[in-house]
Coordinates of C-alpha atoms and ligand atoms in Angstrom, one line a residue:
X214 CA 69.0 102.8 97.2
X215 CA 66.7 104.4 99.8
X216 CA 63.6 103.9 98.1
X217 CA 60.1 105.1 99.6
X218 CA 57.1 103.7 98.4
X219 CA 57.1 105.8 95.4
X220 CA 55.8 105.3 92.0
X221 CA 57.0 103.3 89.0
X222 CA 60.0 100.9 89.0
X223 CA 61.4 102.5 92.3
X224 CA 58.3 102.1 94.2
X225 CA 57.8 98.4 93.2
X226 CA 61.3 97.6 94.0
X227 CA 61.1 99.1 97.4
X228 CA 57.9 97.5 98.4
X229 CA 59.7 94.5 100.1
X230 CA 62.5 96.4 101.6
X231 CA 63.5 95.7 105.2
X232 CA 64.6 99.1 106.2
X233 CA 65.7 97.9 109.7
X234 CA 68.4 95.8 108.1
X235 CA 70.3 98.9 107.4
X236 CA 73.1 99.7 109.7
X237 CA 75.4 102.4 110.7
X238 CA 73.7 105.2 108.6
X239 CA 73.6 108.7 109.3
X240 CA 72.0 111.5 107.1
X241 CA 74.3 113.4 105.0
X242 CA 74.1 116.7 103.3
X243 CA 73.2 117.4 99.7
X244 CA 75.8 116.6 97.0
X245 CA 77.5 119.6 95.4
X246 CA 75.6 120.9 92.4
X247 CA 76.3 118.5 89.6
X248 CA 74.5 118.0 86.4
X249 CA 72.1 115.4 86.8
X250 CA 72.7 112.3 84.5
X251 CA 70.3 109.5 85.6
X252 CA 67.2 108.0 84.1
X253 CA 64.4 106.0 85.6
X254 CA 64.2 102.5 84.4
X255 CA 61.7 99.7 84.7
X256 CA 62.4 96.1 83.6
X257 CA 61.3 96.8 80.0
X258 CA 63.3 100.0 79.7
X259 CA 66.3 98.3 81.1
X260 CA 66.0 95.4 78.6
X261 CA 65.9 98.0 75.7
X262 CA 68.8 99.9 77.4
X263 CA 71.0 96.9 77.5
X264 CA 71.1 96.4 73.7
X265 CA 74.4 97.6 72.2
X266 CA 72.7 99.8 69.8
X267 CA 70.7 101.9 72.5
X268 CA 73.9 102.0 74.8
X269 CA 75.8 103.5 71.9
X270 CA 73.1 105.8 71.3
X271 CA 73.0 107.0 74.9
X272 CA 76.7 107.5 74.7
X273 CA 76.3 109.6 71.5
X274 CA 73.5 111.5 73.2
X275 CA 75.8 112.3 76.2
X276 CA 78.3 113.8 73.9
X277 CA 75.9 115.7 71.7
X278 CA 74.3 117.4 74.5
X279 CA 77.7 118.9 75.2
X280 CA 77.3 119.2 78.9
X281 CA 80.4 119.3 81.1
X282 CA 80.1 116.9 83.9
X283 CA 82.5 117.7 86.8
X284 CA 83.4 115.8 89.8
X285 CA 82.9 117.6 92.9
X286 CA 86.4 119.1 93.7
X287 CA 89.6 119.4 92.2
X288 CA 89.0 117.2 89.4
X289 CA 90.7 117.1 86.1
X290 CA 87.7 115.5 84.6
X291 CA 86.1 117.0 81.5
X292 CA 83.9 116.1 78.5
X293 CA 85.9 115.6 75.4
X294 CA 85.3 114.4 71.9
X295 CA 87.4 111.2 72.0
X296 CA 85.9 107.7 72.0
X297 CA 85.9 105.4 74.9
X298 CA 87.5 102.1 74.6
X299 CA 84.5 99.5 75.1
X300 CA 83.1 97.9 72.1
X301 CA 79.9 99.8 72.1
X302 CA 81.5 102.8 73.4
X303 CA 80.1 102.7 77.0
X304 CA 81.6 100.7 79.9
X305 CA 78.9 99.0 81.9
X306 CA 79.4 99.1 85.6
X307 CA 77.3 97.2 88.1
X308 CA 77.1 98.1 91.9
X309 CA 76.4 95.1 93.9
X310 CA 76.3 94.3 97.5
X311 CA 74.0 93.8 100.6
X312 CA 71.3 96.2 101.4
X313 CA 71.9 99.5 102.9
X314 CA 75.7 99.6 102.3
X315 CA 75.6 102.7 100.1
X316 CA 75.5 101.4 96.5
X317 CA 72.9 103.9 95.6
X318 CA 74.8 106.7 97.5
X319 CA 77.9 106.0 95.5
X320 CA 76.1 105.7 92.2
X321 CA 74.2 109.0 92.7
X322 CA 77.4 110.7 93.4
X323 CA 78.8 109.4 90.3
X324 CA 75.8 110.5 88.4
X325 CA 75.6 113.9 90.1
X326 CA 72.1 113.3 91.6
X327 CA 71.5 115.0 94.8
X328 CA 70.1 113.2 97.8
X329 CA 66.6 113.6 98.8
X330 CA 63.3 113.3 97.0
X331 CA 64.9 114.1 93.6
X332 CA 67.0 111.0 94.0
X333 CA 63.9 108.8 94.7
X334 CA 62.6 109.8 91.4
X335 CA 66.0 109.6 89.5
X336 CA 66.1 106.0 88.7
X337 CA 68.8 103.5 89.1
X338 CA 71.1 103.8 86.0
X339 CA 73.6 106.7 85.7
X340 CA 75.7 107.6 82.7
X341 CA 78.4 110.0 82.5
X342 CA 81.5 110.7 80.5
X343 CA 84.7 111.3 82.4
X344 CA 88.3 111.9 81.3
X345 CA 90.8 109.6 83.0
X346 CA 94.5 110.0 82.2
X347 CA 93.6 112.2 79.2
X348 CA 91.3 109.7 77.6
X349 CA 87.6 110.0 77.7
X350 CA 85.5 107.1 79.0
X351 CA 81.6 106.8 79.0
X352 CA 80.4 104.9 81.9
X353 CA 76.9 103.5 82.6
X354 CA 76.5 102.6 86.3
X355 CA 73.7 100.1 87.1
X356 CA 72.3 100.4 90.6
X357 CA 69.8 97.6 90.1
X358 CA 71.0 94.9 92.7
X359 CA 68.1 93.6 94.7
X360 CA 68.0 93.1 98.5
X361 CA 67.8 89.4 98.2
X362 CA 71.2 89.2 96.7
X363 CA 69.9 89.0 93.1
X364 CA 69.1 91.4 90.4
X365 CA 66.0 92.4 88.3
X366 CA 67.8 90.6 85.5
X367 CA 70.3 88.3 87.1
X368 CA 71.6 86.9 83.8
X369 CA 72.2 90.4 82.4
X370 CA 73.7 91.7 85.7
X371 CA 76.1 88.9 85.7
X372 CA 76.8 88.6 82.0
X373 CA 76.8 92.2 80.8
X374 CA 78.9 94.1 83.0
X375 CA 82.5 95.5 81.9
X376 CA 83.2 95.9 85.7
X377 CA 81.7 95.1 89.0
X378 CA 81.8 97.3 92.1
X379 CA 81.0 94.9 95.1
X380 CA 80.2 97.2 98.1
X381 CA 80.1 96.4 101.8
X382 CA 79.8 98.6 104.9
X383 CA 82.7 98.8 107.1
X384 CA 80.2 99.0 109.9
X385 CA 78.4 95.7 109.0
X386 CA 80.5 92.4 109.1
X387 CA 77.6 90.6 107.6
X388 CA 77.7 92.8 104.4
X389 CA 81.5 92.0 104.1
X390 CA 80.7 88.2 104.2
X391 CA 78.0 88.8 101.6
X392 CA 80.6 90.7 99.5
X393 CA 82.8 87.6 99.5
X394 CA 79.8 85.4 98.4
X395 CA 79.0 87.8 95.7
X396 CA 82.6 87.6 94.5
X397 CA 82.5 83.8 94.1
X398 CA 79.1 83.9 92.4
X399 CA 80.5 86.3 90.0
X400 CA 83.5 84.6 89.2
X401 CA 81.6 81.5 88.7
X402 CA 79.3 83.1 86.2
X403 CA 82.1 85.1 84.3
X404 CA 84.8 83.2 82.9
X405 CA 86.4 86.1 81.6
X406 CA 88.8 88.4 83.4
X407 CA 86.4 91.2 84.3
X408 CA 87.4 93.8 86.8
X409 CA 85.9 93.5 90.4
X410 CA 86.5 96.2 92.9
X411 CA 85.8 95.5 96.6
X412 CA 84.5 98.6 98.2
X413 CA 84.4 99.3 101.9
X414 CA 82.0 102.1 102.1
X415 CA 81.1 104.3 105.1
X416 CA 84.6 104.8 106.2
X417 CA 83.5 108.0 108.0
X418 CA 81.7 105.8 110.6
X419 CA 84.9 105.1 112.6
X420 CA 83.5 104.3 115.9
X421 CA 81.1 101.7 114.4
X422 CA 83.8 99.9 112.4
X423 CA 83.5 96.2 112.2
X424 CA 85.7 95.3 109.3
X425 CA 89.3 96.6 109.5
X426 CA 91.2 98.0 106.5
X427 CA 93.5 95.0 106.7
X428 CA 90.6 92.6 106.5
X429 CA 89.3 94.3 103.4
X430 CA 92.6 94.3 101.6
X431 CA 93.2 90.6 102.7
X432 CA 89.9 89.7 101.4
X433 CA 90.6 91.4 98.0
X434 CA 93.9 89.6 97.8
X435 CA 92.3 86.2 98.3
X436 CA 89.6 86.9 95.8
X437 CA 91.8 88.6 93.3
X438 CA 90.2 91.8 93.2
X439 CA 90.9 95.5 93.8
X440 CA 90.2 97.2 97.1
X441 CA 89.2 100.7 98.2
X442 CA 87.5 102.3 101.1
X443 CA 85.1 105.1 100.5
X444 CA 82.7 107.4 102.3
X445 CA 79.8 108.4 100.2
X446 CA 78.8 110.7 103.0
X447 CA 82.0 112.6 102.7
X448 CA 82.4 112.0 99.1
X449 CA 85.7 110.5 100.0
X450 CA 87.4 108.3 97.3
X451 CA 84.3 108.1 95.3
X452 CA 86.1 109.8 92.3
X453 CA 89.1 107.6 92.8
X454 CA 86.8 104.6 92.8
X455 CA 85.3 105.3 89.3
X456 CA 88.5 106.5 87.8
X457 CA 90.0 103.2 89.2
X458 CA 87.2 101.4 87.4
X459 CA 87.9 102.9 84.1
X460 CA 91.7 102.1 84.6
X461 CA 91.1 98.5 85.4
X462 CA 88.9 98.0 82.3
X463 CA 91.5 99.7 80.2
X464 CA 94.3 97.8 81.7
X465 CA 92.6 94.4 80.7
X466 CA 91.8 95.8 77.3
X467 CA 95.5 96.7 76.8
X468 CA 96.7 93.5 78.2
X469 CA 94.4 91.4 75.7
X470 CA 95.8 93.6 72.9
X471 CA 99.3 93.0 74.1
X472 CA 98.6 89.1 74.1
X473 CA 97.2 89.2 70.8
X474 CA 100.3 91.1 69.5
X475 CA 102.4 88.6 71.1
X476 CA 100.6 85.8 69.5
X477 CA 100.9 87.4 66.0
X478 CA 104.7 87.8 66.8
X479 CA 105.1 84.2 67.8
X480 CA 103.4 83.2 64.5
X481 CA 105.9 85.4 62.6
X482 CA 108.8 83.8 64.4
X483 CA 107.7 80.3 63.2
X484 CA 110.8 80.0 61.1
X485 CA 112.9 80.1 64.1
X486 CA 114.3 76.7 65.4
X487 CA 111.8 74.8 67.4
X488 CA 114.1 74.3 70.4
X489 CA 114.9 77.9 70.6
X490 CA 111.3 78.9 70.4
X491 CA 110.2 76.6 73.1
X492 CA 113.0 77.7 75.3
X493 CA 112.2 81.3 75.0
X494 CA 108.5 80.7 75.5
X495 CA 109.2 79.0 78.7
X496 CA 111.4 81.7 80.1
X497 CA 108.8 84.4 79.2
X498 CA 105.9 82.4 80.6
X499 CA 108.0 81.7 83.9
X500 CA 108.9 85.4 84.1
X501 CA 105.4 86.7 83.5
X502 CA 103.8 84.3 86.0
X503 CA 106.2 85.5 88.6
X504 CA 105.6 89.2 87.8
X505 CA 101.8 88.7 87.8
X506 CA 102.0 86.9 91.1
X507 CA 104.2 89.7 92.7
X508 CA 102.1 92.4 91.2
X509 CA 98.8 90.9 92.3
X510 CA 100.0 90.2 95.8
X511 CA 101.1 93.7 96.5
X512 CA 98.7 95.8 94.5
X513 CA 95.2 95.3 95.4
X514 CA 94.8 98.7 96.7
X515 CA 96.3 100.2 93.7
X516 CA 93.5 100.7 91.1
X517 CA 96.0 102.0 88.5
X518 CA 97.8 98.7 88.0
X519 CA 96.4 95.2 87.0
Ligands
GTP208 N1 77.5 107.6 107.2 C1 77.4 107.2 105.9 N2 76.0 106.8 105.5 C2 76.1 106.4 104.3 C3 77.1 106.3 103.5 N3 76.7 105.7 102.3 C4 75.4 105.7 102.5 N4 75.0 105.9 103.6 C5 73.6 105.8 104.2 O1 73.2 104.4 104.2 C6 71.8 104.3 103.9 C7 71.7 103.4 102.8 O2 72.3 103.8 101.6 P1 71.8 103.4 100.2 O3 72.8 104.1 99.3 O4 70.4 103.5 100.0 O5 72.4 101.8 100.3 P2 72.1 100.7 99.2 O6 73.2 99.8 99.1 O7 71.7 101.3 97.8 O8 70.6 100.1 99.8 P3 69.7 99.1 99.0 O9 69.2 100.0 97.8 O10 68.7 98.9 100.0 O11 70.4 97.9 98.5 C8 71.2 105.7 103.4 O12 70.7 106.2 104.8 C9 72.5 106.5 103.2 O13 72.4 107.8 103.6 C10 78.4 106.6 103.9 O14 79.5 106.6 103.3 N5 78.4 107.0 105.3

């Protein structure tokens, strides 16, 4: 996030920033008039905000305020009364990446916060309810990744996310390499199958491109995550990114439920002969491994499939 030496959490956070490390940036115009959904946080606020109760309360507050939160253009998103699928009702999404790649810009677009002085005061956490594929989801996007590659609360950042958006700038090879590092660190910390989306931002800066689309896609395939290129400046693919995040979380949730159902079914079939059971199990496992491999190797750019 572009943070001037302001007050509060934002001010202290920005104190050690090395602004000249930012690359390929051009000023961009104000965001379309959206409802603002952000809040300033400091470390204590964040600790409190991370408790399941307060997250649920935030989500509930979002709904009771009854505001409609629209994407910029041509969106089918709307506020509805349904529940989102995460345990506490809010999907927690972390934006990570090297300095100056556009994490804050993307988060602010999601939160509907306009660029400029208002954004400086807005804080680093953005919540919003969106409807994806006819089902409402509440998202809390955390833009709290520090420039030294850590986070205000590293344990929390790595442990509490329902999804991670690892951003690099297509104009900065170093940020691309950093993204791979982060991906490795994240997988080392998170044993669970948490969705990670690799985001090549600043796709509008075509002349300064240092990372090709193919390199981005290949990296996502190697690291087993999803891939999308965005331009926060042009608001290009930002909606697709956050809708994709929701779809990825849901797909994993659904696949866990399927597995649980399959296991329950297996227990019911215990009366079947042992040999037949083993035989069927092996065929199913072999097929699903094959299918998973094929799907993974072809679909890193498709955020609507696993
Ligand atoms: N041209 C262009 N500039 C962008 C884009 N996204 C962000 N920027 C600019 O890049 C600079 C850094 O953006 P930020 O959103 O502050 O980046 P960040 O990753 O949050 O940076 P830190 O908070 O320092 O980690 C700002 O000047 C933005 O206006 C983009 O898609 N295209």
